[in-house]
XYZ file of C-alpha atoms in Angstrom:
754
model
C 112.397 95.865 92.959
C 109.324 95.778 90.654
C 111.549 95.227 87.393
C 113.140 92.496 89.398
C 109.950 90.554 90.350
C 108.306 91.261 86.911
C 111.473 89.556 85.317
C 110.747 86.561 87.535
C 107.011 86.493 87.185
C 106.265 83.789 84.504
C 102.595 83.755 84.118
C 101.268 81.249 81.472
C 98.494 83.050 79.394
C 97.591 79.760 77.276
C 95.591 78.116 80.098
C 92.262 76.784 79.040
C 89.811 78.173 81.662
C 92.140 80.782 83.336
C 93.303 83.950 82.102
C 95.503 86.456 84.007
C 95.020 89.972 82.273
C 95.910 93.604 83.198
C 92.909 95.838 83.134
C 92.544 99.289 84.637
C 95.687 98.571 86.738
C 94.340 95.241 88.490
C 94.913 91.864 87.992
C 91.928 89.509 87.585
C 91.466 85.842 87.513
C 88.246 84.884 85.501
C 86.696 81.877 83.906
C 84.984 81.671 80.534
C 86.552 84.729 79.215
C 86.446 85.950 75.671
C 86.986 88.811 73.675
C 84.462 90.921 71.670
C 85.138 92.229 68.240
C 87.067 95.185 69.643
C 89.219 93.103 71.558
C 87.856 93.907 74.892
C 87.439 91.190 77.448
C 84.089 89.900 78.194
C 83.499 88.347 81.541
C 80.767 85.648 81.744
C 79.025 84.636 85.253
C 79.600 81.138 86.774
C 77.304 78.331 86.558
C 73.835 78.825 87.823
C 74.159 75.584 89.820
C 77.110 77.052 91.732
C 75.007 80.402 92.872
C 71.986 77.918 93.597
C 73.909 75.771 96.168
C 74.981 78.835 98.323
C 73.806 78.703 102.036
C 71.562 81.309 103.582
C 73.166 84.158 105.249
C 74.258 83.408 108.996
C 72.035 84.799 111.856
C 74.893 86.506 114.128
C 74.696 90.304 114.085
C 78.481 90.332 114.566
C 81.674 88.442 113.090
C 84.807 87.621 114.752
C 86.227 91.046 114.178
C 84.045 92.584 117.130
C 86.912 91.395 119.288
C 89.452 93.238 117.751
C 91.061 96.833 118.824
C 91.584 98.045 115.170
C 89.078 100.726 114.189
C 89.339 99.522 110.697
C 88.482 95.816 111.576
C 85.640 97.122 113.733
C 84.143 99.144 110.972
C 83.610 95.549 109.358
C 82.544 93.701 112.328
C 78.890 93.826 111.427
C 79.305 92.666 107.953
C 77.474 89.516 106.828
C 80.835 88.352 105.578
C 82.521 85.834 108.323
C 85.777 87.671 108.672
C 88.652 86.552 110.494
C 91.422 88.739 111.674
C 94.929 87.474 110.565
C 96.046 84.526 112.427
C 96.508 80.856 112.795
C 92.668 80.258 113.242
C 92.047 81.602 109.862
C 94.615 79.390 108.024
C 94.008 76.258 109.741
C 90.222 76.730 108.823
C 91.281 77.438 105.155
C 93.627 74.217 105.350
C 90.981 72.048 106.877
C 88.208 72.920 104.716
C 90.209 73.331 101.573
C 89.461 76.701 100.666
C 91.348 79.745 99.391
C 92.051 82.840 101.407
C 90.324 85.970 100.611
C 92.608 88.749 101.903
C 91.433 92.441 101.990
C 93.904 95.124 103.379
C 92.842 98.771 103.990
C 92.615 101.497 106.753
C 89.899 103.158 108.737
C 90.156 106.643 106.943
C 90.230 105.288 103.489
C 87.534 106.452 101.277
C 87.437 103.461 98.860
C 87.873 101.019 101.818
C 84.627 102.476 102.810
C 82.891 102.110 99.575
C 83.869 98.607 99.231
C 82.576 97.822 102.664
C 79.181 99.556 102.015
C 78.817 98.273 98.614
C 80.292 94.636 98.648
C 81.078 93.555 102.179
C 77.583 94.507 103.607
C 75.998 92.633 100.684
C 74.244 89.470 101.503
C 75.047 88.220 97.872
C 78.603 88.872 98.128
C 78.841 87.398 101.698
C 77.091 84.308 100.692
C 79.953 83.567 98.089
C 82.797 84.489 100.439
C 81.465 82.462 103.570
C 80.901 79.300 101.188
C 83.932 79.160 98.996
C 86.598 81.163 100.911
C 88.188 82.066 104.337
C 87.745 85.788 104.441
C 90.397 87.801 106.228
C 90.585 91.321 107.251
C 94.114 93.372 107.912
C 94.575 96.880 109.228
C 97.628 98.216 107.101
C 98.433 100.521 110.110
C 98.389 97.852 112.683
C 100.208 95.152 110.406
C 102.582 97.265 107.958
C 104.564 94.075 107.451
C 101.833 91.981 105.824
C 100.972 95.144 103.988
C 104.094 95.554 102.421
C 104.619 92.044 101.339
C 101.353 91.932 99.529
C 101.514 95.376 98.207
C 104.938 94.636 96.536
C 103.159 91.690 94.856
C 100.322 93.607 93.777
C 102.524 96.552 92.495
C 104.921 93.949 90.621
C 101.963 92.210 89.161
C 99.936 94.916 87.981
C 102.119 98.000 87.878
C 100.016 99.808 90.563
C 98.842 99.587 94.207
C 96.448 101.286 96.616
C 94.081 100.324 99.046
C 91.853 98.567 99.816
C 94.068 95.882 98.513
C 92.557 92.510 97.523
C 94.810 89.299 97.467
C 93.495 85.707 96.816
C 95.892 83.311 97.858
C 96.453 79.275 99.021
C 95.740 78.430 102.626
C 99.731 78.441 102.887
C 99.593 82.439 102.015
C 100.697 81.735 98.373
C 98.920 84.506 96.214
C 97.436 83.894 92.738
C 95.385 87.118 92.165
C 95.778 90.556 93.007
C 94.044 93.695 92.720
C 92.577 96.886 94.687
C 88.936 98.140 94.736
C 86.335 96.017 93.283
C 82.580 97.116 92.787
C 80.057 94.413 93.600
C 78.891 94.214 90.057
C 80.617 94.626 86.526
C 81.358 98.565 85.803
C 83.054 100.204 82.914
C 84.018 96.820 81.327
C 85.715 95.727 84.852
C 84.272 92.893 86.450
C 82.586 92.915 89.965
C 83.136 90.710 92.878
C 79.808 88.807 91.879
C 81.450 87.664 88.786
C 85.149 87.159 90.142
C 84.734 85.379 93.098
C 82.503 82.479 92.090
C 84.837 81.918 88.919
C 87.651 81.645 91.018
C 85.779 79.162 93.451
C 84.859 77.175 90.298
C 88.262 77.095 88.959
C 89.624 76.159 92.644
C 87.387 73.335 92.604
C 87.610 71.890 89.021
C 90.970 73.341 87.682
C 93.103 73.621 90.858
C 96.366 72.509 89.293
C 96.235 75.797 87.087
C 95.715 78.067 90.096
C 98.483 76.073 91.982
C 100.641 76.470 88.946
C 100.410 80.365 88.916
C 100.892 80.323 92.544
C 104.116 78.392 92.334
C 105.433 80.773 89.548
C 104.768 83.680 91.843
C 106.382 82.152 94.759
C 109.424 81.159 92.865
C 109.806 84.530 91.589
C 109.425 85.991 95.205
C 111.722 83.440 96.561
C 114.757 84.342 94.348
C 114.362 88.129 95.088
C 117.134 90.087 96.898
C 116.735 93.641 98.401
C 120.608 94.575 98.364
C 122.489 95.960 95.695
C 125.769 96.874 97.315
C 128.191 99.375 96.027
C 131.061 101.734 97.352
C 129.845 104.605 99.541
C 128.448 107.376 97.600
C 130.415 110.535 97.075
C 129.217 114.108 96.758
C 127.762 113.444 93.052
C 125.004 111.415 94.546
C 123.928 114.592 96.309
C 124.205 116.676 93.283
C 122.364 114.112 91.069
C 119.458 114.039 93.625
C 119.090 117.587 93.330
C 119.331 117.568 89.612
C 116.487 114.986 89.454
C 114.524 116.724 91.832
C 114.728 119.893 89.753
C 113.452 118.185 86.506
C 110.323 116.768 88.094
C 109.549 120.449 90.026
C 106.546 122.023 89.365
C 107.582 125.652 88.836
C 104.086 126.962 88.611
C 102.549 125.666 92.018
C 105.418 124.011 93.851
C 105.877 120.551 94.502
C 106.760 117.559 92.278
C 104.671 116.436 89.437
C 103.108 113.038 89.739
C 100.044 111.677 87.846
C 97.381 112.342 88.691
C 97.996 113.749 92.292
C 100.399 115.384 94.155
C 101.848 114.712 97.733
C 103.599 117.137 100.021
C 106.609 114.789 100.370
C 108.400 116.728 103.088
C 111.523 114.405 102.783
C 112.267 116.223 99.668
C 111.802 119.655 101.367
C 114.326 118.716 104.168
C 116.712 117.391 101.615
C 116.444 120.606 99.481
C 117.095 123.054 102.435
C 120.111 121.100 103.441
C 121.452 121.200 99.722
C 121.008 124.953 99.820
C 122.714 125.148 103.188
C 125.801 123.422 101.785
C 125.809 124.877 98.272
C 124.079 128.321 98.507
C 122.231 127.211 95.328
C 119.217 129.889 95.513
C 117.070 127.425 93.093
C 116.795 124.964 95.996
C 115.671 127.386 98.273
C 113.177 128.762 95.944
C 111.876 125.171 95.095
C 111.388 124.805 98.993
C 109.682 128.255 99.371
C 107.194 127.990 96.360
C 106.259 124.580 97.512
C 105.573 125.418 101.254
C 103.748 128.773 100.338
C 101.488 127.272 97.667
C 100.698 124.316 100.143
C 99.633 126.848 102.794
C 97.410 128.844 100.546
C 95.849 125.928 98.546
C 92.691 123.968 99.598
C 95.054 121.056 100.679
C 95.544 123.160 103.874
C 92.192 123.330 106.059
C 91.999 127.227 106.335
C 89.278 127.045 109.006
C 90.175 124.135 111.385
C 94.000 123.725 110.370
C 95.939 120.881 109.728
C 96.908 119.388 106.106
C 94.770 116.926 104.093
C 96.807 114.090 102.882
C 97.087 114.892 99.153
C 95.960 117.108 96.368
C 94.119 115.557 93.365
C 95.223 118.386 91.252
C 98.727 119.951 90.671
C 97.689 123.450 92.007
C 97.162 122.087 95.595
C 93.365 122.952 95.437
C 91.258 119.830 95.730
C 92.380 117.634 98.327
C 91.710 113.993 99.374
C 90.305 114.975 102.772
C 91.932 112.798 105.148
C 94.142 114.041 107.772
C 96.915 111.838 108.826
C 99.182 112.304 111.949
C 102.430 111.592 110.185
C 101.450 114.243 107.717
C 101.069 116.794 110.284
C 104.247 115.567 112.016
C 106.693 115.679 108.868
C 105.005 118.795 107.180
C 105.315 120.989 110.356
C 108.903 119.799 110.665
C 109.438 121.105 107.219
C 108.096 124.384 107.920
C 110.147 124.711 110.996
C 113.308 124.008 109.320
C 112.295 126.369 106.388
C 111.777 129.061 109.061
C 115.209 128.433 110.313
C 116.633 128.776 106.917
C 114.615 131.844 105.786
C 112.827 133.683 108.758
C 109.453 133.549 106.862
C 106.860 134.269 109.652
C 104.270 132.348 107.229
C 105.949 129.271 108.390
C 105.865 129.958 111.851
C 102.146 130.557 111.623
C 101.462 127.580 109.583
C 103.558 125.463 112.308
C 101.376 126.938 115.134
C 98.348 126.502 113.376
C 98.989 122.604 112.703
C 99.942 122.156 116.218
C 96.699 123.741 117.281
C 94.591 121.144 115.095
C 96.632 118.181 116.567
C 96.111 119.516 120.058
C 92.476 119.709 119.495
C 91.742 116.665 117.509
C 94.474 114.050 117.748
C 95.683 114.341 121.319
C 94.602 111.790 123.770
C 93.675 112.734 127.427
C 96.920 110.973 128.260
C 99.062 112.795 125.835
C 99.811 110.437 123.027
C 98.671 111.179 119.773
C 95.787 109.547 117.736
C 96.244 108.236 113.977
C 93.884 110.129 111.806
C 90.591 111.503 110.712
C 88.316 110.279 107.914
C 87.879 112.127 104.359
C 84.247 111.073 104.682
C 81.327 112.246 106.752
C 77.810 111.188 106.395
C 78.841 108.885 103.670
C 80.293 111.698 101.374
C 83.742 112.550 100.881
C 84.819 116.079 102.112
C 81.117 117.019 103.146
C 82.597 118.359 106.538
C 84.899 120.896 104.841
C 82.930 122.341 101.871
C 80.835 125.161 101.844
C 78.209 126.832 99.706
C 78.313 130.756 99.472
C 75.016 130.928 101.206
C 76.248 128.998 104.207
C 78.922 131.518 104.438
C 76.918 134.530 104.351
C 74.324 132.687 106.747
C 76.992 132.600 109.329
C 79.149 135.951 108.678
C 76.122 138.224 107.377
C 75.940 139.740 104.026
C 78.557 142.211 104.117
C 81.080 140.026 105.719
C 80.263 136.925 103.532
C 80.928 138.745 100.574
C 84.125 139.815 101.614
C 85.261 136.514 103.223
C 84.108 134.944 99.836
C 86.190 137.443 97.765
C 89.281 136.759 99.872
C 88.762 132.778 99.601
C 87.599 132.413 96.235
C 83.906 131.336 97.045
C 81.821 130.809 93.854
C 77.894 131.075 93.864
C 77.816 127.874 92.002
C 80.851 126.229 93.954
C 84.582 125.650 92.861
C 84.228 121.781 93.901
C 83.229 119.418 91.155
C 81.548 116.078 91.368
C 84.288 113.504 90.640
C 82.184 111.176 88.443
C 79.955 113.814 86.557
C 82.313 116.674 86.392
C 79.570 118.990 87.208
C 79.822 121.910 89.901
C 78.301 121.006 93.040
C 77.520 124.351 94.472
C 80.061 123.671 97.296
C 83.486 125.272 97.664
C 86.942 124.547 98.912
C 88.141 127.615 100.629
C 91.681 128.440 99.569
C 93.722 131.687 98.689
C 95.370 132.596 95.486
C 98.017 134.899 97.339
C 99.101 135.657 100.838
C 96.968 137.953 102.855
C 100.007 140.240 103.213
C 100.104 140.646 99.424
C 96.369 140.963 99.230
C 96.447 143.792 102.087
C 98.803 145.650 99.856
C 96.713 145.273 96.558
C 93.720 146.503 98.566
C 95.541 149.315 100.346
C 94.423 148.168 103.919
C 96.491 147.500 106.887
C 97.903 143.889 106.722
C 97.389 143.525 110.660
C 93.947 144.785 110.489
C 93.130 142.467 107.540
C 94.544 139.446 109.498
C 92.514 140.252 112.379
C 89.469 140.483 110.152
C 90.007 137.156 108.612
C 90.606 135.582 112.044
C 87.241 136.804 113.558
C 85.568 135.476 110.518
C 87.231 132.182 110.573
C 86.520 131.509 114.260
C 82.731 132.047 113.348
C 82.851 129.617 110.544
C 84.697 127.227 112.642
C 82.052 127.325 115.323
C 79.579 126.795 112.750
C 81.340 123.716 111.345
C 81.589 122.337 114.853
C 77.892 121.821 114.705
C 78.230 119.451 111.658
C 78.698 115.606 111.840
C 82.402 115.147 111.996
C 84.427 112.690 110.210
C 85.249 109.447 111.696
C 88.426 109.460 114.093
C 91.024 106.716 114.231
C 91.829 106.786 118.039
C 94.276 104.144 118.166
C 97.903 105.167 119.131
C 100.744 104.107 117.113
C 104.212 103.936 118.098
C 106.013 105.105 114.865
C 103.613 108.073 114.171
C 103.793 109.403 117.735
C 107.691 109.222 117.213
C 107.316 111.525 114.204
C 105.102 114.002 116.076
C 107.516 113.998 119.033
C 110.305 114.713 116.772
C 108.652 117.744 115.113
C 107.365 119.234 118.489
C 110.635 118.913 120.246
C 112.505 120.506 117.453
C 109.902 123.284 116.989
C 110.072 123.949 121.013
C 113.602 125.295 120.834
C 113.347 126.935 117.244
C 110.266 128.677 118.152
C 111.091 129.127 121.701
C 107.728 127.429 122.727
C 108.117 125.471 125.913
C 104.656 124.004 125.634
C 105.830 122.123 122.547
C 108.478 120.287 124.403
C 106.080 119.507 127.400
C 103.540 117.766 124.963
C 106.478 116.079 123.128
C 107.318 114.586 126.550
C 104.247 113.580 127.671
C 103.679 111.727 124.532
C 107.129 110.199 124.833
C 106.566 109.283 128.400
C 103.223 107.697 127.540
C 104.814 105.319 124.639
C 108.012 104.337 126.738
C 105.599 103.425 129.713
C 102.697 101.852 127.851
C 103.879 100.359 124.512
C 107.007 98.288 125.727
C 107.359 94.805 126.789
C 109.077 93.707 129.954
C 112.245 93.062 127.986
C 112.173 96.495 126.604
C 111.124 95.946 123.304
C 108.445 97.717 121.770
C 104.820 97.222 120.817
C 103.168 98.853 118.127
C 99.587 99.841 119.170
C 97.748 101.037 122.099
C 93.840 101.434 122.023
C 91.102 101.214 124.617
C 93.366 100.532 127.242
C 95.275 97.771 125.495
C 98.704 97.459 124.191
C 99.470 94.977 121.471
C 100.967 93.875 118.248
C 104.963 93.387 117.687
C 106.768 96.583 116.550
C 108.489 96.794 113.368
C 111.582 98.648 112.195
C 109.732 102.073 111.630
C 108.584 101.835 115.318
C 112.116 102.001 116.669
C 113.582 104.215 114.130
C 110.707 107.129 114.393
C 110.628 106.703 118.135
C 114.289 106.978 118.568
C 114.285 110.111 116.313
C 111.817 111.660 118.460
C 113.891 110.979 121.489
C 117.054 112.405 120.085
C 115.197 115.711 119.131
C 113.853 115.544 122.875
C 117.357 115.067 124.371
C 118.726 118.083 122.202
C 115.675 120.214 123.132
C 115.540 119.443 126.784
C 118.844 117.805 127.731
C 117.009 115.261 129.806
C 119.561 112.517 129.733
C 116.759 109.605 130.287
C 115.712 110.208 126.442
C 119.191 110.036 125.058
C 119.650 106.817 127.285
C 116.415 105.546 125.977
C 117.349 106.369 122.401
C 120.480 104.325 122.818
C 118.738 101.185 124.355
C 116.250 101.148 121.539
C 118.950 101.477 118.810
C 120.901 98.508 120.349
C 117.531 96.526 120.317
C 117.029 97.708 116.951
C 120.255 96.512 115.600
C 120.091 93.197 117.414
C 116.513 92.437 116.287
C 116.486 93.830 112.685
C 119.980 94.398 111.346
C 121.497 91.963 108.500
C 124.746 91.395 109.971
C 125.737 89.522 106.717
C 124.621 91.906 103.979
C 123.897 95.229 105.925
C 120.754 96.983 106.173
C 117.706 96.651 108.475
C 114.721 94.159 107.859
C 111.444 95.663 108.269
C 110.358 92.859 110.583
C 112.503 91.701 113.544
C 114.171 88.175 113.361
C 111.912 86.923 115.824
C 108.762 88.131 114.094
C 106.204 86.256 112.138
C 107.523 84.460 108.894
C 105.961 85.810 105.950
C 106.450 85.217 102.097
C 109.385 87.542 102.147
C 111.604 89.378 104.492
C 111.558 93.005 103.525
C 114.228 95.631 103.397
C 112.675 98.888 102.477
C 114.686 102.099 101.609
C 112.410 104.081 99.618
C 111.264 107.394 101.121
C 107.768 108.113 100.139
C 105.216 110.144 102.013
C 107.232 108.974 105.202
C 110.915 108.263 105.187
C 111.916 104.450 105.293
C 112.830 102.728 108.262
C 116.385 102.322 107.177
C 116.608 105.851 106.264
C 115.770 107.181 109.518
C 117.674 104.448 111.361
C 120.998 105.474 109.397
C 120.438 109.192 110.396
C 119.676 108.356 114.186
C 122.777 106.102 114.352
C 124.914 109.007 112.675
C 123.609 111.435 115.256
C 123.931 108.890 118.113
C 127.497 108.040 116.971
C 128.431 111.823 117.265
C 126.634 112.628 120.507
C 128.207 109.638 122.189
C 131.728 109.285 120.397
C 130.502 105.494 119.949
C 131.972 104.675 116.456
C 129.812 101.402 116.452
C 126.714 103.318 115.432
C 128.413 105.121 112.906
C 129.803 102.004 111.345
C 126.387 100.213 111.137
C 125.092 103.405 109.245
C 127.731 103.257 106.607
C 127.263 99.507 106.119
C 123.534 100.181 105.863
C 124.186 102.698 102.977
C 126.627 100.433 101.217
C 124.110 97.754 101.264
C 121.617 99.912 98.997
C 124.433 102.002 97.260
C 123.694 100.259 93.817
C 119.923 100.728 94.023
C 120.183 104.428 95.162
C 122.608 105.491 92.310
C 119.834 104.842 89.690
C 117.180 106.986 91.228
C 118.584 108.802 94.096
C 115.545 111.396 94.185
C 113.309 108.681 95.614
C 115.639 108.117 98.565
C 115.796 111.888 99.596
C 115.838 111.218 103.537
C 118.641 108.940 102.846
C 120.451 111.658 100.702
C 120.079 113.677 103.869
C 121.817 111.227 105.911
C 124.751 110.727 103.139
C 125.148 114.638 103.297
C 125.391 114.225 107.066
C 128.497 112.167 106.641
C 130.044 113.913 103.472
C 129.534 117.435 104.897
C 129.733 116.914 108.556
C 128.676 119.784 111.047
C 129.918 120.387 114.494
C 129.647 118.700 117.898
C 128.828 121.723 120.292
C 129.387 121.067 123.879
C 127.710 123.628 126.292
C 128.690 123.637 129.981
C 127.250 125.617 132.589
C 124.080 125.891 134.810
C 121.056 124.912 132.569
C 118.888 127.556 134.590
C 121.401 130.480 133.954
C 120.400 133.313 131.757
C 124.026 133.087 130.263
C 123.415 129.312 129.342
C 119.987 130.007 127.901
C 121.148 132.840 125.784
C 124.027 130.699 124.510
C 121.521 127.771 123.634
C 119.052 130.063 122.037
C 121.932 131.671 119.696
C 122.499 128.236 118.283
C 118.987 127.060 117.984
C 118.222 130.048 115.879
C 120.589 128.987 113.350
C 120.098 126.285 110.639
C 122.590 123.605 111.389
C 121.377 120.456 110.282
C 124.498 118.454 110.560
C 125.306 119.661 114.076
C 124.644 117.879 117.400
C 124.352 119.783 120.765
C 125.340 117.906 124.064
C 124.839 119.802 127.315
C 127.435 119.103 130.134
C 125.921 120.503 133.533
C 128.246 121.759 136.263
C 126.059 119.988 139.231
C 125.998 116.506 140.008
C 123.906 115.568 136.834
C 127.071 115.796 134.876
C 127.703 112.309 135.588
C 124.835 110.994 133.718
C 125.989 112.592 130.498
C 129.483 111.383 131.101
C 128.567 107.790 131.215
C 126.749 108.181 127.518
C 129.401 110.486 126.081
C 132.851 110.339 128.183
C 134.572 112.504 125.767
C 132.759 115.578 127.609
C 134.082 114.682 130.987
C 136.792 117.568 131.209
C 134.418 119.896 129.426
C 133.612 122.082 132.327
C 132.422 125.702 132.452
C 135.071 128.582 132.719
C 134.773 130.578 136.019
C 131.047 129.212 136.263
C 129.813 130.938 132.892
C 128.516 129.041 130.396
C 131.075 127.733 127.922
C 131.016 126.597 124.531
C 133.322 123.752 123.305
C 133.122 123.608 119.441
C 134.285 120.619 117.980
C 134.395 118.829 114.432
C 135.067 115.230 114.358
C 135.774 115.639 118.000
C 138.794 117.716 117.342
C 137.856 120.672 119.521
C 138.572 124.599 119.509
C 139.589 126.361 122.576
C 136.497 126.804 124.891
C 134.663 130.161 124.768
C 132.216 132.090 126.965
C 131.587 134.548 124.287
C 128.593 133.881 122.198
C 129.747 135.795 119.160
C 133.192 134.089 119.251
C 131.165 130.716 119.319
C 129.165 131.651 116.134
C 132.361 132.705 114.234
C 133.714 129.126 115.068
C 130.807 127.477 113.462
C 130.724 129.803 110.533
C 127.779 131.793 111.575
C 127.458 135.659 112.402
């Protein structure tokens, strides 16, 4: 996509006063620029007259964002900048007053968003310029991912990089001509600050308007000719092999994970794919990649060993130094990866990790009504990571000398600290708590009982946790998002049966019931966000896809047909509102959504899977559960719509690859008939749930009157009754069924398991 847009972006560099240049990954538009004798660009300040004519700062304590629900927008509600939320009022003002739009996009737990807010948007100097010459708009990317994706695509295409905060300057009709990320208030390291950039653009807008409009027109032309499809034939098994080979080549054999510069993300989509690949091929390397990654993530500083849960990513390749944000979607997807890895390996470290992640989520990210909050910040008291870091003295003060020294040895605590200042590179005296080896291995080396060591460490951890709770906590983003809740519901539902923890299913049900009751319109269509008693904002593809995923998992763990019914209803709405019936694939925004510069179809599976990838997997599963081929055909048409694109770099679409594997290597349809409360039924289901069967669906056909509900949704199970009142399994593949059996051993043999 980025290559396509770069080919189309024809930017004229020979303009007399306007220069667009790439510097430190950002795109700058400046006036009166020149190069020094070493070829470095020099940025001159605008005319003194323009600065002199700025009006005084307004007297109001708040701007319009004070009326918003988004925690991110509310963080900017006391800025002297006259912020507007995205909406008609702001664009009408820009047209009426003939001003360009200054668009700033970020989210509440973003460290550099905080820096820019404190440094620039709280500055009266910056506010004077913005208020006089621009209409300033703030957008929460988590509430309006449609806006974020449009302008992030433009930013990345123009500069080759992206990130938040995102800074876009555009015409009143939303046509961008300037794009960048974080900007300091004043020039730093040869890079201009807002006090240089903004007046330069304002002056050019006033005196050299045509040159700006020419740039906006060039960009708009390039954007308007883009297509998101690259159709091709349905992929064969070679694409699965190619995906594995590509992942192998980028795998970090030392610490696990996949090499990026300069950071390393967990990328659970890759883990889920690799477990499936191992399951089909029995290639030991695939499982080794999974195990090394999950084990080293759990040992590293990216994991919070005191309060549990995973931070967003590691800033180094050894999983040691995290970016300290904690996101709900990470907890959901990473825990799901550990659940499936446990199914495949039986490694109890993975069970412990899953349970600890959930303990964190239940403690910190669960609302009183059962739905899940979005995130916790990286910063506290204005410093990134301060809440999580420890000096050795602090540890000894809490645990005492003997126990403090012992804990410090186990968790690699240094007297002068192992955490470095990211600007000076000097040690700070603070420590990230991490392990170099599993506690069981440490116990063996020390010649101590591993159970005793675990118990001792747990006592110390609880004391440190209690002490840490007295610190000022990071900011919590307490908005409830439909899509991220869907992911958490999916993880909990899956874990409830794999780990035989009924409480997890109850938590998943409570969250699902809240979303279904509070985040839907009267016509059944979803809303995106709930906060402070109010639901709002149009839902996007990921809201439908992720929530449906959670509902399917809930059905297969509880066999409550209402969840299957809801999953089917939402899928039908998703097809009606988002599916491109002509070319295939799902648009990110609905057909009735706000018309933006481009209508995006996204297939890339990054830190979260794309809406298209999840929609495909959901439709395949629903097709197999219900026997309705319509869903399977739409899934296959979606894959074909992107087949050309995924061929070139299939390892960037790993969740979609899992869906393709679902088609190429189909599992089973297992129908269990019987009494849900009977012990033989529970034993039969438990025997299935213990096995790793990723491409298999499970349907329960009750003996009592409730069988009518599932028969309405999956008519092919109508005659699949229990034999003589005993729990009975019908094992089918592509709806061709073996003879029913009441014997668990025989059932497992039919699915190739012992």
